[in-house]
mmCIF file of C-alpha atoms in Angstrom:
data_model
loop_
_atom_site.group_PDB
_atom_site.id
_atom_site.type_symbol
_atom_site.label_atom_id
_atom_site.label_comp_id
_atom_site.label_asym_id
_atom_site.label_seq_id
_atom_site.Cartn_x
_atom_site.Cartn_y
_atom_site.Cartn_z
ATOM 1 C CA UNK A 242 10.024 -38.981 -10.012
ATOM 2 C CA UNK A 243 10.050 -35.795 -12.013
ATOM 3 C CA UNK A 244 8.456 -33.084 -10.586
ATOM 4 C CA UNK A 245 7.333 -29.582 -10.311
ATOM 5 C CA UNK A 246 7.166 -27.292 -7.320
ATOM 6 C CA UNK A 247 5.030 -24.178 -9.261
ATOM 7 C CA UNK A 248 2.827 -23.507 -11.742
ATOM 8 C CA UNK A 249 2.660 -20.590 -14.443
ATOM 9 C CA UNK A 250 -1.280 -20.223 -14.202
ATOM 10 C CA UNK A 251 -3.814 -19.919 -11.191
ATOM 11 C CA UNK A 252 -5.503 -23.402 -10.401
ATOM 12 C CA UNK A 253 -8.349 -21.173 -9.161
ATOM 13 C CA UNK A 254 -9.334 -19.099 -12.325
ATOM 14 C CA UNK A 255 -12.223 -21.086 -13.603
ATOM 15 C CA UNK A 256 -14.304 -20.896 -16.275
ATOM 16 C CA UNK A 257 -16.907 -22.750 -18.321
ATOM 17 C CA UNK A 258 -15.858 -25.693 -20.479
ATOM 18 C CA UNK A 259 -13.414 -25.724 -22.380
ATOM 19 C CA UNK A 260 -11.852 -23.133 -20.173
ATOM 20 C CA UNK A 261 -10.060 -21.348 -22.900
ATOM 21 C CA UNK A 262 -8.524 -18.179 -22.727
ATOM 22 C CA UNK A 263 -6.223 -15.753 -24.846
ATOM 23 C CA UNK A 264 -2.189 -16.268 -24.659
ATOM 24 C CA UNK A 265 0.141 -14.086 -25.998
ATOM 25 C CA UNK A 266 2.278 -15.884 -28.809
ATOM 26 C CA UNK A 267 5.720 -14.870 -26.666
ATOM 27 C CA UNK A 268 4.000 -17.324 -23.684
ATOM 28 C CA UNK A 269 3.614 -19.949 -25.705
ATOM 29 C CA UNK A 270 6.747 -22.137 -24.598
ATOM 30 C CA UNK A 271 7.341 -22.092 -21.185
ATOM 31 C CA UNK A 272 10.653 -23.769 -19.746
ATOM 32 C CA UNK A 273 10.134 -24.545 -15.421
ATOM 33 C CA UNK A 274 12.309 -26.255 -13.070
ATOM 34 C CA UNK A 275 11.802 -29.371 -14.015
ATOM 35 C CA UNK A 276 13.228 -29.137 -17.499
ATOM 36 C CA UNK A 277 16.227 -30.901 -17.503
ATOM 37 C CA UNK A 278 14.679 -34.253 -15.729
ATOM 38 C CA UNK A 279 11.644 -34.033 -18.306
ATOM 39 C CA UNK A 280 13.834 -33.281 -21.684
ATOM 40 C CA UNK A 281 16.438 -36.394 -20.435
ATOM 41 C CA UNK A 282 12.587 -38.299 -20.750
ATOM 42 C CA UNK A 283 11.722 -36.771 -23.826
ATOM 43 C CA UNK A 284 14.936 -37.950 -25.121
ATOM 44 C CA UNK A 285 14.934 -41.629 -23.949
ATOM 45 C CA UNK A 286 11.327 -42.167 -25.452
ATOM 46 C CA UNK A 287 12.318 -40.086 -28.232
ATOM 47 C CA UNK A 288 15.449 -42.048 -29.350
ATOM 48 C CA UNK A 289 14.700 -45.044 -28.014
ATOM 49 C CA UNK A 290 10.812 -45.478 -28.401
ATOM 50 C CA UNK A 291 10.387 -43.501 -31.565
ATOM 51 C CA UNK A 292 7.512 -45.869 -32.875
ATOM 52 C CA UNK A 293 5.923 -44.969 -29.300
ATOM 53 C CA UNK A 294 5.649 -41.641 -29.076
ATOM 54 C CA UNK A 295 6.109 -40.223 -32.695
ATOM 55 C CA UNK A 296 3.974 -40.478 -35.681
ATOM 56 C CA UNK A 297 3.882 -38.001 -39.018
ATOM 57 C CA UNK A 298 1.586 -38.547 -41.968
ATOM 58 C CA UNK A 299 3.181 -38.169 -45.012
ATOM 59 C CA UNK A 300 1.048 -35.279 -46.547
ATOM 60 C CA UNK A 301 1.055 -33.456 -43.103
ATOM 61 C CA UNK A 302 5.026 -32.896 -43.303
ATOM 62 C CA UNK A 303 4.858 -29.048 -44.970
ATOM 63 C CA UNK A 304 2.772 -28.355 -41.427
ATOM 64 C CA UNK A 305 5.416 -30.172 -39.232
ATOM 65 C CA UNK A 306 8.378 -28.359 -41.018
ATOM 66 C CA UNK A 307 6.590 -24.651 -40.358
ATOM 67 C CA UNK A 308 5.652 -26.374 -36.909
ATOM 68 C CA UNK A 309 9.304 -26.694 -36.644
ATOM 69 C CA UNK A 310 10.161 -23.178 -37.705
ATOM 70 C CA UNK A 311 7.624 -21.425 -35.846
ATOM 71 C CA UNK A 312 9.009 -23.336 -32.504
ATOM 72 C CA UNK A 313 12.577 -21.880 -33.406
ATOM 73 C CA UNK A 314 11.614 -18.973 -33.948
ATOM 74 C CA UNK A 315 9.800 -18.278 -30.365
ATOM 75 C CA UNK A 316 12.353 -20.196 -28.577
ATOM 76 C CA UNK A 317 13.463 -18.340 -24.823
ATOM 77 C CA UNK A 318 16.670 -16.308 -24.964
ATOM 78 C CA UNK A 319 18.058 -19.900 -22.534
ATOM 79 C CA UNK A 320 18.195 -21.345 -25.908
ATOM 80 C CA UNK A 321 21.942 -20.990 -27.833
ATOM 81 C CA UNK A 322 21.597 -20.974 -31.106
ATOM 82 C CA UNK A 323 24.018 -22.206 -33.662
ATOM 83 C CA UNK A 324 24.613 -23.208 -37.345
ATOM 84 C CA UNK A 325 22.773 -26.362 -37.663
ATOM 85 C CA UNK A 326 21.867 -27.026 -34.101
ATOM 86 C CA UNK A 327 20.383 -25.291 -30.862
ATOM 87 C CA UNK A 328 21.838 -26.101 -27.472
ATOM 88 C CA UNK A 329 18.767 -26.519 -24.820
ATOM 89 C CA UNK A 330 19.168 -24.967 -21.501
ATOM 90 C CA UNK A 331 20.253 -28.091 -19.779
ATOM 91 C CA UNK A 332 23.312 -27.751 -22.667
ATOM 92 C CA UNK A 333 22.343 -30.728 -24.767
ATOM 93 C CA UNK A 334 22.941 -29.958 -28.302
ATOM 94 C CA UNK A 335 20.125 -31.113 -30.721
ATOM 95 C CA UNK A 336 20.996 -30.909 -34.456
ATOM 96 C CA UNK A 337 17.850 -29.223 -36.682
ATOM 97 C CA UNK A 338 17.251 -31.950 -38.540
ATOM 98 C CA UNK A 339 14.737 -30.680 -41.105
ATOM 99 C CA UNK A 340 14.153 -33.911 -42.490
ATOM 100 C CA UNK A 341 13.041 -35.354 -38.993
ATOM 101 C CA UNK A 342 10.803 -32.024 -38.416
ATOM 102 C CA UNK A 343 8.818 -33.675 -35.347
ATOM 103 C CA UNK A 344 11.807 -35.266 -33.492
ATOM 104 C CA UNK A 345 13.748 -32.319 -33.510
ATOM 105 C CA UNK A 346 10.656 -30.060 -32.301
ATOM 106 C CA UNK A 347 9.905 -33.082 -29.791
ATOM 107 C CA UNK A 348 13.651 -32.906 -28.861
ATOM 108 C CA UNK A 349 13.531 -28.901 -27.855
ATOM 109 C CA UNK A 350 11.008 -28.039 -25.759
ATOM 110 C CA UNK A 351 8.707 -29.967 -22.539
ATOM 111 C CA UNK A 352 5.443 -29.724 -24.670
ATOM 112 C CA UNK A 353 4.373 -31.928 -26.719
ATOM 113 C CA UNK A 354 3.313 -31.277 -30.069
ATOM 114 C CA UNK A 355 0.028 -32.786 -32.300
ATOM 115 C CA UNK A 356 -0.723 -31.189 -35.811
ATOM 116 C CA UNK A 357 -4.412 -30.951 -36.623
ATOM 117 C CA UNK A 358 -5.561 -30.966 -40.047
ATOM 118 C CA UNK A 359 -9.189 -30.643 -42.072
ATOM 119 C CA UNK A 360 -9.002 -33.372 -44.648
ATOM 120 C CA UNK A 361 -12.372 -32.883 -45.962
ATOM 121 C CA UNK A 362 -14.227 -33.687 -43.246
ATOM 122 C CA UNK A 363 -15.801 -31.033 -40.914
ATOM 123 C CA UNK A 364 -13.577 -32.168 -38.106
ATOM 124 C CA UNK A 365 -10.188 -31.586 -37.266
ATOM 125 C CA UNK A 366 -7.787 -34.913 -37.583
ATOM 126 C CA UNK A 367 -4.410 -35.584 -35.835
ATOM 127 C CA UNK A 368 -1.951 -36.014 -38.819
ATOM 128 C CA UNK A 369 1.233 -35.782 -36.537
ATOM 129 C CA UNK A 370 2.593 -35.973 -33.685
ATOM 130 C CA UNK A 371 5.592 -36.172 -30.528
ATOM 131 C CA UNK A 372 3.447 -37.375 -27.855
ATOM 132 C CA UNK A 373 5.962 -38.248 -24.985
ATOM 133 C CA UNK A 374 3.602 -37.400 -22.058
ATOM 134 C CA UNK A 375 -0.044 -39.014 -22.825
ATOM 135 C CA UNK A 376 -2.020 -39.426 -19.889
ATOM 136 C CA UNK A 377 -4.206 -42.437 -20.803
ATOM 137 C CA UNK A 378 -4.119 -42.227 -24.418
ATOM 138 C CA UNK A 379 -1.998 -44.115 -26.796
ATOM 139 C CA UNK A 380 -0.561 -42.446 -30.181
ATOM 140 C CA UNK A 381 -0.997 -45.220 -32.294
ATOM 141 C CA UNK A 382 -5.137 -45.865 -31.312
ATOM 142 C CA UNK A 383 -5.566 -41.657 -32.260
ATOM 143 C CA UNK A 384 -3.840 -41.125 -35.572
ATOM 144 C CA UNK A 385 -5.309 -40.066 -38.306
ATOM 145 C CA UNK A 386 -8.397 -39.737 -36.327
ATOM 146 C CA UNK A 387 -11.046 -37.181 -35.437
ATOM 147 C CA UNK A 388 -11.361 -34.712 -32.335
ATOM 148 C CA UNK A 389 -14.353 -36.763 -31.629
ATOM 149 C CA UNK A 390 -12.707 -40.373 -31.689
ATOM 150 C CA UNK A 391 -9.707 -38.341 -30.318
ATOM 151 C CA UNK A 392 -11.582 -37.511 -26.775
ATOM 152 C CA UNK A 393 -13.238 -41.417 -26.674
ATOM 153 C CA UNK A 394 -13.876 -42.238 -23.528
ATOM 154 C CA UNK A 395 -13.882 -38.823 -21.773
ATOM 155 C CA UNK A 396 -17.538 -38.507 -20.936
ATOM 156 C CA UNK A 397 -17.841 -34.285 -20.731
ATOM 157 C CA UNK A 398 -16.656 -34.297 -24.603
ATOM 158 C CA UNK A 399 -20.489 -35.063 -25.492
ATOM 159 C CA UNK A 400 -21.924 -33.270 -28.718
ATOM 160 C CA UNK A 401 -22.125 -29.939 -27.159
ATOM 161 C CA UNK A 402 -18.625 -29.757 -26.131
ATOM 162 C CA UNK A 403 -17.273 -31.373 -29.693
ATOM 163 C CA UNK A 404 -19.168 -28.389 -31.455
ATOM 164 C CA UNK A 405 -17.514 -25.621 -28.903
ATOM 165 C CA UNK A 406 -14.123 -27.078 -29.221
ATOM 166 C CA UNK A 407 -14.222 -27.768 -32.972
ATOM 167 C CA UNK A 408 -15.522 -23.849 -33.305
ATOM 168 C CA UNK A 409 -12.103 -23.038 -31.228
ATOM 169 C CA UNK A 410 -10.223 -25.175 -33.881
ATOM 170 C CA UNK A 411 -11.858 -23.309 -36.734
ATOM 171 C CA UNK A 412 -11.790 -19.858 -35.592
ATOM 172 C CA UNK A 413 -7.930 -19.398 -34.131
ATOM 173 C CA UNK A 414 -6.110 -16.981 -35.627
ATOM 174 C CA UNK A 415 -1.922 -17.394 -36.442
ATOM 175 C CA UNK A 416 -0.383 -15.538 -33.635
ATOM 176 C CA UNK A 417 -3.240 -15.310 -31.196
ATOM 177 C CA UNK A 418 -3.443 -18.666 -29.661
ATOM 178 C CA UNK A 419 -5.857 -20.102 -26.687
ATOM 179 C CA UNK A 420 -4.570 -21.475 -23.210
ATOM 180 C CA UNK A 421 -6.396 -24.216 -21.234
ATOM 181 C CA UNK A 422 -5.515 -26.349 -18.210
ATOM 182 C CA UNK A 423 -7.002 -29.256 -16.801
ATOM 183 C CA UNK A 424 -7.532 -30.837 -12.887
ATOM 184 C CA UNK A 425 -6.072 -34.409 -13.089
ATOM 185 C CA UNK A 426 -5.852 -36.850 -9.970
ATOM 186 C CA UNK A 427 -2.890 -39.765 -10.227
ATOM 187 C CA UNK A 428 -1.244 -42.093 -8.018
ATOM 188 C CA UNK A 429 1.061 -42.298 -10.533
ATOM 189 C CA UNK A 430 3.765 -39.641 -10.973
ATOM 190 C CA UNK A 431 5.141 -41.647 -14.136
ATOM 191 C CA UNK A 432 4.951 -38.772 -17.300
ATOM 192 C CA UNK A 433 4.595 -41.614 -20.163
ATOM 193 C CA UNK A 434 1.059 -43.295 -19.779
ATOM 194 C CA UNK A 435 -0.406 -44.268 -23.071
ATOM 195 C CA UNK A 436 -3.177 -46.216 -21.350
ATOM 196 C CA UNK A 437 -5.304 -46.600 -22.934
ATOM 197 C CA UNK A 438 -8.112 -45.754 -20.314
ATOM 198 C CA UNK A 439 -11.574 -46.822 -19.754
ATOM 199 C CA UNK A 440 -13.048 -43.854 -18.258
ATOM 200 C CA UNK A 441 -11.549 -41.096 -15.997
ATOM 201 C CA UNK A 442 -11.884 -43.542 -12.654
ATOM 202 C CA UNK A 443 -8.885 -45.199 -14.187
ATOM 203 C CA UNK A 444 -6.533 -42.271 -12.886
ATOM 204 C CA UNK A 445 -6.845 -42.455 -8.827
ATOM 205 C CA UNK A 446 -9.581 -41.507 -5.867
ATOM 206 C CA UNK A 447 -9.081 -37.521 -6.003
ATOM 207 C CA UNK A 448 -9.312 -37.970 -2.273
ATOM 208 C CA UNK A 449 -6.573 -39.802 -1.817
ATOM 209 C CA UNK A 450 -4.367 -39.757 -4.822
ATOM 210 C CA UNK A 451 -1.252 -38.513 -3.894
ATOM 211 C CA UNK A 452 0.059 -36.574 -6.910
ATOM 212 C CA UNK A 453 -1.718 -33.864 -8.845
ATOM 213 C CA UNK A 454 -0.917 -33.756 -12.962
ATOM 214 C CA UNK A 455 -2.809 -30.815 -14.927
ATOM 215 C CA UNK A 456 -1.792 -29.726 -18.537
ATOM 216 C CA UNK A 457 -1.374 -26.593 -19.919
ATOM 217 C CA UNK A 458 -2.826 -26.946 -23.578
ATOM 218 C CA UNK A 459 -2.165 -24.323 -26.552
ATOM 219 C CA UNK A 460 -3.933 -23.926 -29.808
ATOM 220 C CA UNK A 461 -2.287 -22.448 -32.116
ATOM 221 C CA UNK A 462 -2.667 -21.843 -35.665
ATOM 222 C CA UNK A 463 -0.091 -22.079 -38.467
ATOM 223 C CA UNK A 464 0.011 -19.310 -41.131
ATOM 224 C CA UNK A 465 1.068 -20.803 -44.451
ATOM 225 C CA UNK A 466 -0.587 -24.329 -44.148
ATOM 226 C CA UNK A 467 -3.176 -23.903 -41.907
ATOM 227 C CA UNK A 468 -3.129 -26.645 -39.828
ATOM 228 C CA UNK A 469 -3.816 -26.477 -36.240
ATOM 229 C CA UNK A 470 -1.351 -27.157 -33.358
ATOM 230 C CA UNK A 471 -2.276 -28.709 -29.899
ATOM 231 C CA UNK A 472 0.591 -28.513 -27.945
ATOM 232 C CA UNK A 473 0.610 -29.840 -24.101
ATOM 233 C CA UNK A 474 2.741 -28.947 -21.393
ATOM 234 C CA UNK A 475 2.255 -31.450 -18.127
ATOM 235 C CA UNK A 476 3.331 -30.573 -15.019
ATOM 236 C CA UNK A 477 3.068 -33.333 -11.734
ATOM 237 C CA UNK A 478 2.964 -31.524 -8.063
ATOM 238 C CA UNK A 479 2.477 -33.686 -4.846
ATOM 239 C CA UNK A 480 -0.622 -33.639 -3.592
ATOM 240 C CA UNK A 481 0.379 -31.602 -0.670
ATOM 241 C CA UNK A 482 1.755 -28.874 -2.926
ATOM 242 C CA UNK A 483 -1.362 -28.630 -5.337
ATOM 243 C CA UNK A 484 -3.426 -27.966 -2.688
ATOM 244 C CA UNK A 485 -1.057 -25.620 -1.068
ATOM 245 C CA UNK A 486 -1.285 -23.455 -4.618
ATOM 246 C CA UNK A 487 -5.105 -23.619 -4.767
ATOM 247 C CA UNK A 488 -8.236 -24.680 -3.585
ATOM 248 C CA UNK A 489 -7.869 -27.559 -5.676
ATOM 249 C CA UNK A 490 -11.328 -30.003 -6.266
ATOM 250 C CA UNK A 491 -10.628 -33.163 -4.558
ATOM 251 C CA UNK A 492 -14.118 -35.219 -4.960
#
């Protein structure tokens, strides 16, 4: 089991839907105690399950190489940096592969990364992405796909929501991104589950479930190309601990 003991927001801050907030760009990556055990994961499904858990469009790859430059850039001071490669804080070297923009930003930090691009539509689509972490959702089914076909079957994304978050993808500025966090219930500690899911019931009986998953979601907006970036990082707390950190919703 990988797993955290703390979290880097309050559980009990709550706000309407979509709960969004404003981040500071030099919070955007956060690195917690249970970033070795997760990058190790990141790696096996990386290098090992690439069709899994990594997908790029062919037009979206100018966005995934200033993806990739932007995450290098804001990369903690734990990072060693080096001609050609950056050694991670658990001292695995990862060569900067600018060819492979996606894999090597996959390969770097616990989030994972989706690109999200207008393509003449008056949504946002996922072009790209290193999606190692999916809690009921599987890479393949979302592709290329809308924010509305994206959130299919989570029943709060109904048209009023879709409007409010599409206005969020619109309207974020480069270097002035938005923070969210969600309340998930799992019996499950297992970080890969690409699902896919019928409905939310799937996960476990919040009254029981013994682990407690919530993701810390960033939009973020890229300068020269525009597109948008989603990027997730999941932390997993036993039950007992989640509800030591907050007064956590379990029904």
């Amino acid at each position: 089991m990988i797993l955290q003991d703390s979290l880097p927001f309050d559980l009990t801050t709550s706000r309407p839907m979509p709960n969004i907030s404003p981040l500071p760009m030099e919070s955007w990556l956060h690195i917690d105690e249970a970033y070795a055990a997760q990058m190790a994961e990141r790696d096996r499904l990386l290098l090992g399950h690439r069709d899994d858990v990594l997908a790029l469009d062919d037009a979206a790859r100018p966005a995934a190489e200033e993806l990739l430059d932007l995450l290098l850039t804001w990369l903690p001071d734990s990072f060693l940096r080096s001609e050609g490669s950056v050694t991670r804080p658990d001292g695995v070297s990862v060569p900067i592969d600018r060819d492979d923009p996606l894999l090597t930003a996959g390969r770097l930090v616990q989030d994972d990364l989706c690109l999200l691009e207008k393509r003449g539509t008056d949504e946002h689509v996922l072009t790209g992405a290193a999606l190692c972490f999916p809690a009921g959702w599987k890479l393949s089914l979302k592709v290329m796909r809308p924010l509305t076909a994206i959130h299919v079957p989570i029943p709060e994304y109904d048209d009023g929501l879709a409007k409010r978050v599409q206005r969020l993808f619109d309207g974020v500025q480069p270097g002035r991104p938005l923070m969210r966090f969600n309340r998930l219930w799992h019996d499950d500690p297992t970080l890969f589950q690409p699902g896919p899911r019928l409905h939310n019931s799937h996960r476990a009986d919040p009254r029981s479930a013994r682990f407690f998953r919530t993701e810390r979601q960033v939009i973020l907006k890229l300068p020269l190309s525009g597109a948008a970036v989603f990027s997730i990082h999941t932390y997993v707390l036993p039950r007992e601990r989640a509800l030591q950190l907050s007064a956590v919703e379990t029904a």
